mmCIF file with all atom_site columns, C-alpha atoms in Angstrom:
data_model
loop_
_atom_site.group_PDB
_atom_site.id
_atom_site.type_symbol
_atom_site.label_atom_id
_atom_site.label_alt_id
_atom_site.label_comp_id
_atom_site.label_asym_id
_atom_site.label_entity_id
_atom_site.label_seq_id
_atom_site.pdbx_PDB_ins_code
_atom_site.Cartn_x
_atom_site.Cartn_y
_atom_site.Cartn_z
_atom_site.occupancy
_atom_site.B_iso_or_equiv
_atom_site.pdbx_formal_charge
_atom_site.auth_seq_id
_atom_site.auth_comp_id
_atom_site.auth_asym_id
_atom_site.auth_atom_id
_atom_site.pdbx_PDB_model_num
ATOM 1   C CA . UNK A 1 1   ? 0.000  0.000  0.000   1.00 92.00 ? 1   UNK A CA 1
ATOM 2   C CA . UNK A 1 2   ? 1.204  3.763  -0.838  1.00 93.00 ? 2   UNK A CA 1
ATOM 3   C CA . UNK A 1 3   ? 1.757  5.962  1.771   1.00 96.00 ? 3   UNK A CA 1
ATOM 4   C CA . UNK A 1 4   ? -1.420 8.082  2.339   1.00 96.00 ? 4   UNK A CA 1
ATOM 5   C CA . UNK A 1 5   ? -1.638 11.374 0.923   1.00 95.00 ? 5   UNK A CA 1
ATOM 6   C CA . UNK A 1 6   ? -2.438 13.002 4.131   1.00 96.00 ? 6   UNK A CA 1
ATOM 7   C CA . UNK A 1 7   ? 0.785  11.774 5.442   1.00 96.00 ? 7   UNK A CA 1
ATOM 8   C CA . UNK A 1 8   ? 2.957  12.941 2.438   1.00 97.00 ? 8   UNK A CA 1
ATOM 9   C CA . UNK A 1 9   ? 1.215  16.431 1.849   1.00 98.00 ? 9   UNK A CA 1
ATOM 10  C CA . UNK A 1 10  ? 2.525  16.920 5.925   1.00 97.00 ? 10  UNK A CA 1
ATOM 11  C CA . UNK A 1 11  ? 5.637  15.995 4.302   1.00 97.00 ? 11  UNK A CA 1
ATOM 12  C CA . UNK A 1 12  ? 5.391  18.774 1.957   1.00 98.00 ? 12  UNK A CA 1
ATOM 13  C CA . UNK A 1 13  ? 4.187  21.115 4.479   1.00 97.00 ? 13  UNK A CA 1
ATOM 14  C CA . UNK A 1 14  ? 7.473  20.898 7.051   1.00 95.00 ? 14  UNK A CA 1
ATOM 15  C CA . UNK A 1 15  ? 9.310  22.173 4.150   1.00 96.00 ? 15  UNK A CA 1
ATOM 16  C CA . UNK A 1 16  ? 6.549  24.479 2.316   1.00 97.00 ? 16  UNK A CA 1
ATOM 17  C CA . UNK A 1 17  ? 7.173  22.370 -0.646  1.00 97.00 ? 17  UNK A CA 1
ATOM 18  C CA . UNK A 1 18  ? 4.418  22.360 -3.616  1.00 98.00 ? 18  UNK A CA 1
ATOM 19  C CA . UNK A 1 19  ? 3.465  18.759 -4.334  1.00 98.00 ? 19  UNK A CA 1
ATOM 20  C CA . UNK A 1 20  ? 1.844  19.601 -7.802  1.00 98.00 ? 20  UNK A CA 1
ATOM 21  C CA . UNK A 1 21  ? 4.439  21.590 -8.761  1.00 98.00 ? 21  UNK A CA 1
ATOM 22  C CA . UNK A 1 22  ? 7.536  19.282 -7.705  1.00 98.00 ? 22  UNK A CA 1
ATOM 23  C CA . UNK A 1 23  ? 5.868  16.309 -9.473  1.00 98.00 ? 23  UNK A CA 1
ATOM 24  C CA . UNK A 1 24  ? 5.202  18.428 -12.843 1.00 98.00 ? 24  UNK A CA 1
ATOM 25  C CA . UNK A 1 25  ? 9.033  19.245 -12.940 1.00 98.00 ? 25  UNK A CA 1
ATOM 26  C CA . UNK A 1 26  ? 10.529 15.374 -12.581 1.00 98.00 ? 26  UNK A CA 1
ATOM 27  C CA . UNK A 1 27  ? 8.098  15.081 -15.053 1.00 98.00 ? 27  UNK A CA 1
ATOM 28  C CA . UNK A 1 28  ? 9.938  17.531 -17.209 1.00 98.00 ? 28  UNK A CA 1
ATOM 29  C CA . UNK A 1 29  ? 13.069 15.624 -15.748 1.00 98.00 ? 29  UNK A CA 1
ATOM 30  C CA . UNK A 1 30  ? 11.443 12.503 -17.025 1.00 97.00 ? 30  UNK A CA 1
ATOM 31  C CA . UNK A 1 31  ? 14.180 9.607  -17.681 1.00 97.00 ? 31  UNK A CA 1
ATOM 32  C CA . UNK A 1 32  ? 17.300 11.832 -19.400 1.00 95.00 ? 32  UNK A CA 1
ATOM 33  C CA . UNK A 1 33  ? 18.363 12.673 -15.459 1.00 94.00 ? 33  UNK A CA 1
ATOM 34  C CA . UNK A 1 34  ? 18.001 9.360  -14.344 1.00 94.00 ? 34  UNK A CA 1
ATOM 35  C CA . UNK A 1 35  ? 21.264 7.591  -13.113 1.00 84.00 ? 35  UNK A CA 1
ATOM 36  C CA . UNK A 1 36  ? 21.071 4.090  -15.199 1.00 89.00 ? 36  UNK A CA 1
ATOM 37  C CA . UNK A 1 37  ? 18.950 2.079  -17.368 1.00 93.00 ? 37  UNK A CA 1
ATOM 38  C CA . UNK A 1 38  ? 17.139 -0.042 -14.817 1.00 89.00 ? 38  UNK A CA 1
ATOM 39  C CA . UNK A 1 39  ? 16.381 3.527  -13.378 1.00 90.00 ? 39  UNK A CA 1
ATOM 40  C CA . UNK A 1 40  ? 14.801 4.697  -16.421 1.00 95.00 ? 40  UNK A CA 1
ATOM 41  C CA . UNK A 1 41  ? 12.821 1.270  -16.983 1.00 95.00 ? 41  UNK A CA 1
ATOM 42  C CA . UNK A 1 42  ? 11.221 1.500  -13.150 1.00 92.00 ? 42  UNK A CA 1
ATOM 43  C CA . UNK A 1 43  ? 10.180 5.280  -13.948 1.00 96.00 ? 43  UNK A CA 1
ATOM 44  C CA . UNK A 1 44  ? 6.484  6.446  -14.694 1.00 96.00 ? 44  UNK A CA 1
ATOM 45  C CA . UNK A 1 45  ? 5.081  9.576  -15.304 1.00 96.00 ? 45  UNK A CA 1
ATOM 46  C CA . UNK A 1 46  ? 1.867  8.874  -13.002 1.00 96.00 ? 46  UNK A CA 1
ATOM 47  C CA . UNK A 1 47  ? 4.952  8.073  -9.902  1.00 96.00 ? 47  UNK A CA 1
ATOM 48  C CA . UNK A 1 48  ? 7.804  11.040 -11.339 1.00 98.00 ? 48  UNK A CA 1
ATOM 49  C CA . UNK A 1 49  ? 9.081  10.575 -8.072  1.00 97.00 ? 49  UNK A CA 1
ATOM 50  C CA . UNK A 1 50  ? 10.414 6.878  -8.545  1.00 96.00 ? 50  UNK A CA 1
ATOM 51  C CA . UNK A 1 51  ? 13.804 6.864  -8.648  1.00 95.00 ? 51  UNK A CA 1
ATOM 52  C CA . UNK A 1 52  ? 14.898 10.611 -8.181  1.00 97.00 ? 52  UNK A CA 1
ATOM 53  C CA . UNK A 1 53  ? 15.020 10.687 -4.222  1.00 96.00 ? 53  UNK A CA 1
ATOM 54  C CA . UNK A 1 54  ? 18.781 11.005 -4.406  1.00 95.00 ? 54  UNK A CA 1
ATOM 55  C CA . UNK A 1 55  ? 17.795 14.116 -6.570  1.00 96.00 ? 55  UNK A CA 1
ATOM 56  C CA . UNK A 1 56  ? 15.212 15.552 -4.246  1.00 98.00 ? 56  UNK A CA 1
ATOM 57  C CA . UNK A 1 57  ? 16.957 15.044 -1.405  1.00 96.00 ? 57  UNK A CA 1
ATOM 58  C CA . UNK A 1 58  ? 19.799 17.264 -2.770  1.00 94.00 ? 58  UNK A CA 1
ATOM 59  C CA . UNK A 1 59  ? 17.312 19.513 -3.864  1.00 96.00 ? 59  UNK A CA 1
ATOM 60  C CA . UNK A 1 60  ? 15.552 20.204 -0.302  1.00 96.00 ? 60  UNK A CA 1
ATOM 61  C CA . UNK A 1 61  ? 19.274 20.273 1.359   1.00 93.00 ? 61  UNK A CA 1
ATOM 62  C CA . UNK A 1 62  ? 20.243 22.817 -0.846  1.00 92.00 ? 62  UNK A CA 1
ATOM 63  C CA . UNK A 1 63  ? 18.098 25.105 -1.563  1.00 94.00 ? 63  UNK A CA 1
ATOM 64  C CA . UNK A 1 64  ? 15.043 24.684 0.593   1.00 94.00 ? 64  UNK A CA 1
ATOM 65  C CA . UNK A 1 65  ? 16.466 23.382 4.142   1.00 90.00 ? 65  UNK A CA 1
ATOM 66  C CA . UNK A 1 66  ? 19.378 24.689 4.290   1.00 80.00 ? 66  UNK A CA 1
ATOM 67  C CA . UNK A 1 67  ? 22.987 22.718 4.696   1.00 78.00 ? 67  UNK A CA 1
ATOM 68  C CA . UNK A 1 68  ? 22.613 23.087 8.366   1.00 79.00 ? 68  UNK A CA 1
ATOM 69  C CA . UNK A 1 69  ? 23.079 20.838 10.887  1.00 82.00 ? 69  UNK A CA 1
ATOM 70  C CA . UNK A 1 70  ? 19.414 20.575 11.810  1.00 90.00 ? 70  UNK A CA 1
ATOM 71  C CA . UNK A 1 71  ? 18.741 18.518 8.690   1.00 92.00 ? 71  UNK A CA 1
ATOM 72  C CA . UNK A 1 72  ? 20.544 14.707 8.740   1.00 92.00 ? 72  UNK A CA 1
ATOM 73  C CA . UNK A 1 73  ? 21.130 12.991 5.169   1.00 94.00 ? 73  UNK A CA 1
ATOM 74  C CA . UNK A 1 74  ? 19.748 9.335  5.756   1.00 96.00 ? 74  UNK A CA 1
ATOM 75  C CA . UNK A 1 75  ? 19.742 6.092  3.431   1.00 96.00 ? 75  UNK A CA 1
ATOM 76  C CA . UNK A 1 76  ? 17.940 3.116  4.274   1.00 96.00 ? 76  UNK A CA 1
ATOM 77  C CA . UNK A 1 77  ? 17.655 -0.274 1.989   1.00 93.00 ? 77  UNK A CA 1
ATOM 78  C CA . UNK A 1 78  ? 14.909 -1.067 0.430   1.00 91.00 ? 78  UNK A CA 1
ATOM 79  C CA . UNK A 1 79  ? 13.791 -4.851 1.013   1.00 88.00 ? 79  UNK A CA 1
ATOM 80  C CA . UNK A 1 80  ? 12.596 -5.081 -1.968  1.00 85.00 ? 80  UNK A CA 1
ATOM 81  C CA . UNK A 1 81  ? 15.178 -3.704 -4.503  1.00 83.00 ? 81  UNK A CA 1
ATOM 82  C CA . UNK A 1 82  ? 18.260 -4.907 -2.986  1.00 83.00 ? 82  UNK A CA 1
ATOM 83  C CA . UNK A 1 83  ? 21.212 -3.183 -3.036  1.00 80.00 ? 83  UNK A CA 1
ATOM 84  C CA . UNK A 1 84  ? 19.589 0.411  -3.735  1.00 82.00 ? 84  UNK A CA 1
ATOM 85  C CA . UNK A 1 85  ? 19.614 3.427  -1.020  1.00 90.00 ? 85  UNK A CA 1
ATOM 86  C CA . UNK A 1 86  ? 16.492 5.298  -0.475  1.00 96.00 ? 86  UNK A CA 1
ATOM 87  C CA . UNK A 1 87  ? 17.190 8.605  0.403   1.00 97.00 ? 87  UNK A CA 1
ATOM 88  C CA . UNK A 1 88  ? 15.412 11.860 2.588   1.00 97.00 ? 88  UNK A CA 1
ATOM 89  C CA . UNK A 1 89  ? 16.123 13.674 5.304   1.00 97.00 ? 89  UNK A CA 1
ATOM 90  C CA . UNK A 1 90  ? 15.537 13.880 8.867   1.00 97.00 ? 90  UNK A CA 1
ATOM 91  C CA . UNK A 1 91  ? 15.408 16.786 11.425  1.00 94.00 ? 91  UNK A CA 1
ATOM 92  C CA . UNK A 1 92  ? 17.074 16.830 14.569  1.00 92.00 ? 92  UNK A CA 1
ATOM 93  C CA . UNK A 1 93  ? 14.090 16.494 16.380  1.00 94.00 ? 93  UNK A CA 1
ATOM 94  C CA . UNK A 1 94  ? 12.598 13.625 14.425  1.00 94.00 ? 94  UNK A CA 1
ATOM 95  C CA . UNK A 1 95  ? 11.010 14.904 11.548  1.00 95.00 ? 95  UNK A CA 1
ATOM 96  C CA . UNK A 1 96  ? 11.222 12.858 8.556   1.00 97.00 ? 96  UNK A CA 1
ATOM 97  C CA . UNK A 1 97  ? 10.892 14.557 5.033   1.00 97.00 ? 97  UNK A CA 1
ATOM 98  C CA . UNK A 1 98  ? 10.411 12.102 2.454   1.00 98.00 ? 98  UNK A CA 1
ATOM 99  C CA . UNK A 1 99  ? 8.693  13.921 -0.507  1.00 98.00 ? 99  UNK A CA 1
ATOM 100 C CA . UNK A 1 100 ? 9.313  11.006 -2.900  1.00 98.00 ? 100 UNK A CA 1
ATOM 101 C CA . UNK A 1 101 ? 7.626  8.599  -0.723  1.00 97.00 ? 101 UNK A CA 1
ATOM 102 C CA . UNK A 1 102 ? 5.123  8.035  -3.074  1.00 97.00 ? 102 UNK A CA 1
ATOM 103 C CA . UNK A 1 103 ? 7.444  6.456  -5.307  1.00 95.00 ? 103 UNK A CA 1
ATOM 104 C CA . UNK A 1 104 ? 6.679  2.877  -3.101  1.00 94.00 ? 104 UNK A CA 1
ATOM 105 C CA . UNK A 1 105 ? 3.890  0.333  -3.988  1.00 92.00 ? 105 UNK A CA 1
ATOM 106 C CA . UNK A 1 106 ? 4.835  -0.834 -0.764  1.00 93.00 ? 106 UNK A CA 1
ATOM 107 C CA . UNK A 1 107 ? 5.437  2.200  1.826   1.00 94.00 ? 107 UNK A CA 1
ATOM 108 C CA . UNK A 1 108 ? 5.335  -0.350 5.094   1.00 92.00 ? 108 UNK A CA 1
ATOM 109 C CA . UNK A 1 109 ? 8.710  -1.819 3.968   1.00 92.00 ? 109 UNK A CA 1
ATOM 110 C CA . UNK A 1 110 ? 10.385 1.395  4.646   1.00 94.00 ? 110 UNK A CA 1
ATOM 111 C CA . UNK A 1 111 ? 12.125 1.357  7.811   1.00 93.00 ? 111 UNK A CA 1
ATOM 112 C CA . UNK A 1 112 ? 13.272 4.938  8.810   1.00 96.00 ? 112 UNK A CA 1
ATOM 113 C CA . UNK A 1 113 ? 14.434 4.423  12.122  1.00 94.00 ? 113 UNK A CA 1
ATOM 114 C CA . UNK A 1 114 ? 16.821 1.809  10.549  1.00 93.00 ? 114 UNK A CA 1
ATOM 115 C CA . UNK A 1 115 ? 18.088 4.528  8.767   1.00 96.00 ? 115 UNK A CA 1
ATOM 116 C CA . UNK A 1 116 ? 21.792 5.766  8.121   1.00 96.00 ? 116 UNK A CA 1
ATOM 117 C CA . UNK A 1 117 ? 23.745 9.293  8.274   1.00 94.00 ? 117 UNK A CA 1
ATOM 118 C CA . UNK A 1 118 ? 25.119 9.826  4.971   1.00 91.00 ? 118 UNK A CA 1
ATOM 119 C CA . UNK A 1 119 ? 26.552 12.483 2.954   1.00 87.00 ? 119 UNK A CA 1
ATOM 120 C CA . UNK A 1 120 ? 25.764 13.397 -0.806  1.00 87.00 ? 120 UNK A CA 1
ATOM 121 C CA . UNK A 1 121 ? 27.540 11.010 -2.957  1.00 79.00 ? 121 UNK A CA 1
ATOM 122 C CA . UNK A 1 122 ? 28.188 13.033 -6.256  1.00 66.00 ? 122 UNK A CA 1
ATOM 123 C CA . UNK A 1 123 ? 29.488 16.292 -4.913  1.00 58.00 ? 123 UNK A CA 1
ATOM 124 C CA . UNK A 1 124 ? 31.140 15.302 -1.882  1.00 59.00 ? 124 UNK A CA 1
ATOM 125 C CA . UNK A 1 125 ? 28.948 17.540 0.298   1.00 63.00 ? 125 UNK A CA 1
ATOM 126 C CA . UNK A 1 126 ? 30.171 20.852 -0.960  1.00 75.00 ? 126 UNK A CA 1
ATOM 127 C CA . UNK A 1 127 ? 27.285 21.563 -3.347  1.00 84.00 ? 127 UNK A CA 1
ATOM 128 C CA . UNK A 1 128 ? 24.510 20.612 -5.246  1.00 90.00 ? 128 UNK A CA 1
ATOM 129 C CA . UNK A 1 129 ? 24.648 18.175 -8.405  1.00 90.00 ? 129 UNK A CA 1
ATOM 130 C CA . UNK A 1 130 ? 24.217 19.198 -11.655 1.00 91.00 ? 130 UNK A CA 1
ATOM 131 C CA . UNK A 1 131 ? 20.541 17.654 -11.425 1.00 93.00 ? 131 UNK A CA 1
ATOM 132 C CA . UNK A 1 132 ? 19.819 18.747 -8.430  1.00 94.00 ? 132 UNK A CA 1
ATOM 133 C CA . UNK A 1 133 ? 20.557 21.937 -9.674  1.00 94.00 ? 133 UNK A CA 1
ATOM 134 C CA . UNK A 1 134 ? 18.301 21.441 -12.655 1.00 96.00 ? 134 UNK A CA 1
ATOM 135 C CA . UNK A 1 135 ? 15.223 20.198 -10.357 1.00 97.00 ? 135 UNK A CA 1
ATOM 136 C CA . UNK A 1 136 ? 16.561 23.731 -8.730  1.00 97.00 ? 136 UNK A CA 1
ATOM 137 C CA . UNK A 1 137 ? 15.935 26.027 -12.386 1.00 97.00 ? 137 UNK A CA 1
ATOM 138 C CA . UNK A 1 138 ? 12.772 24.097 -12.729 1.00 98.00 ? 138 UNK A CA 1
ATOM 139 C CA . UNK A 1 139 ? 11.263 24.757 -9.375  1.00 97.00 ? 139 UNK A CA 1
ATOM 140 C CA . UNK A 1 140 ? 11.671 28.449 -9.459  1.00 96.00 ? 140 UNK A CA 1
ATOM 141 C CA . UNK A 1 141 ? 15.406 28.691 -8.056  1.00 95.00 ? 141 UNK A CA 1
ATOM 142 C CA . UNK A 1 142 ? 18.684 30.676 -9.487  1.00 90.00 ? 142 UNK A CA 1
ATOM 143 C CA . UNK A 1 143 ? 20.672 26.999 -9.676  1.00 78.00 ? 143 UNK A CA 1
ATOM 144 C CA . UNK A 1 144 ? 23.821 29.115 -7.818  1.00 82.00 ? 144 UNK A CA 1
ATOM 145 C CA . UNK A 1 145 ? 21.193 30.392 -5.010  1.00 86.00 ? 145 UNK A CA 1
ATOM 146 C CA . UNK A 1 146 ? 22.208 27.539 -2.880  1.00 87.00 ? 146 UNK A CA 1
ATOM 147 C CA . UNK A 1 147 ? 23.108 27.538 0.863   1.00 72.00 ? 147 UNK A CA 1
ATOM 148 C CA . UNK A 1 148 ? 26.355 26.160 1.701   1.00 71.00 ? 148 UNK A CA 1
ATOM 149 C CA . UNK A 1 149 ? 26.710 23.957 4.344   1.00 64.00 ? 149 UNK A CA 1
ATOM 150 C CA . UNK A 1 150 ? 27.132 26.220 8.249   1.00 59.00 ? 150 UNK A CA 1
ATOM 151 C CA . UNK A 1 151 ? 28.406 24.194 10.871  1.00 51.00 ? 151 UNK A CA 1
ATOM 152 C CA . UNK A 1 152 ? 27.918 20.619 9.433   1.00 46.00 ? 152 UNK A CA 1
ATOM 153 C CA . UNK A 1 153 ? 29.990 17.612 9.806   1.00 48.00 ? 153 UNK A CA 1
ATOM 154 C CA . UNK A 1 154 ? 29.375 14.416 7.416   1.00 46.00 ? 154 UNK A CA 1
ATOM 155 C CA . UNK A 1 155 ? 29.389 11.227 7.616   1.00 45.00 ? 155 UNK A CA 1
ATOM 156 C CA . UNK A 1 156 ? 29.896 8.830  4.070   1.00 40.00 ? 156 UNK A CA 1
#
């Protein structure tokens, strides 16, 4: 079962995100931004979230959150796609933001609190990707207007 939209428009809310709008640009992204082959076979345009979390996550660091160190970068596996990281972050106090959530047939196999700190693979925690800076341009963002990280310490 998906997770409920009442639980991933709170999602949205926590970081005054606009679901409709996010979803109609990784819909623009479609499957050119995609990491691999297998990625671009899994994605649909009715789920444009399915396999850009490592892309949204960046996204909401950067230029939405803030690189502070009241936002954690977490992975956790996903039972049933072995040897692929799910990615979102977590607030301090708890919080989970997952805004491609939606992205899982089955939400009850993810397992948050099994989660891992992590740090962002592809720039070495120092900036955004070049699609994450795209997602950026085509939610409303200069893709330089990022906030660099203040006080943070990660972990890869």
């Amino acid at each position: 079962m998906r997770i409920s939209n009442e639980q991933l428009d709170s999602m949205f809310l926590v970081v005054g995100v606009d679901k409709d709008k996010l979803h109609s640009c990784l819909r623009t992204m479609g499957t050119e931004h995609l990491f691999n082959q297998q990625m671009k076979d899994m994605w649909k345009p009715e789920f444009p979230t399915i396999n850009y979390c490592y892309t949204v996550c960046e996204y909401l660091y950067w230029y939405v959150c803030g690189a502070t160190t009241e936002w954690d970068i977490r992975t956790t596996d996903i039972p049933s796609t072995p040897g692929i990281k799910h990615w979102f972050l977590r607030r301090t106090d708890g919080q989970v933001v997952d805004l491609t959530a939606d992205q899982f047939d089955n939400y009850s196999e993810i397992n948050y609190n099994d989660s891992k700190r992590s740090g962002f693979i592809q720039s070495g925690c120092i900036g955004p990707s070049k699609r994450a800076r795209v997602l950026a341009t085509l939610m409303g963002h200069n893709e330089d207007s990022w906030k660099p990280p203040v006080n943070t310490l990660f972990f890869v």
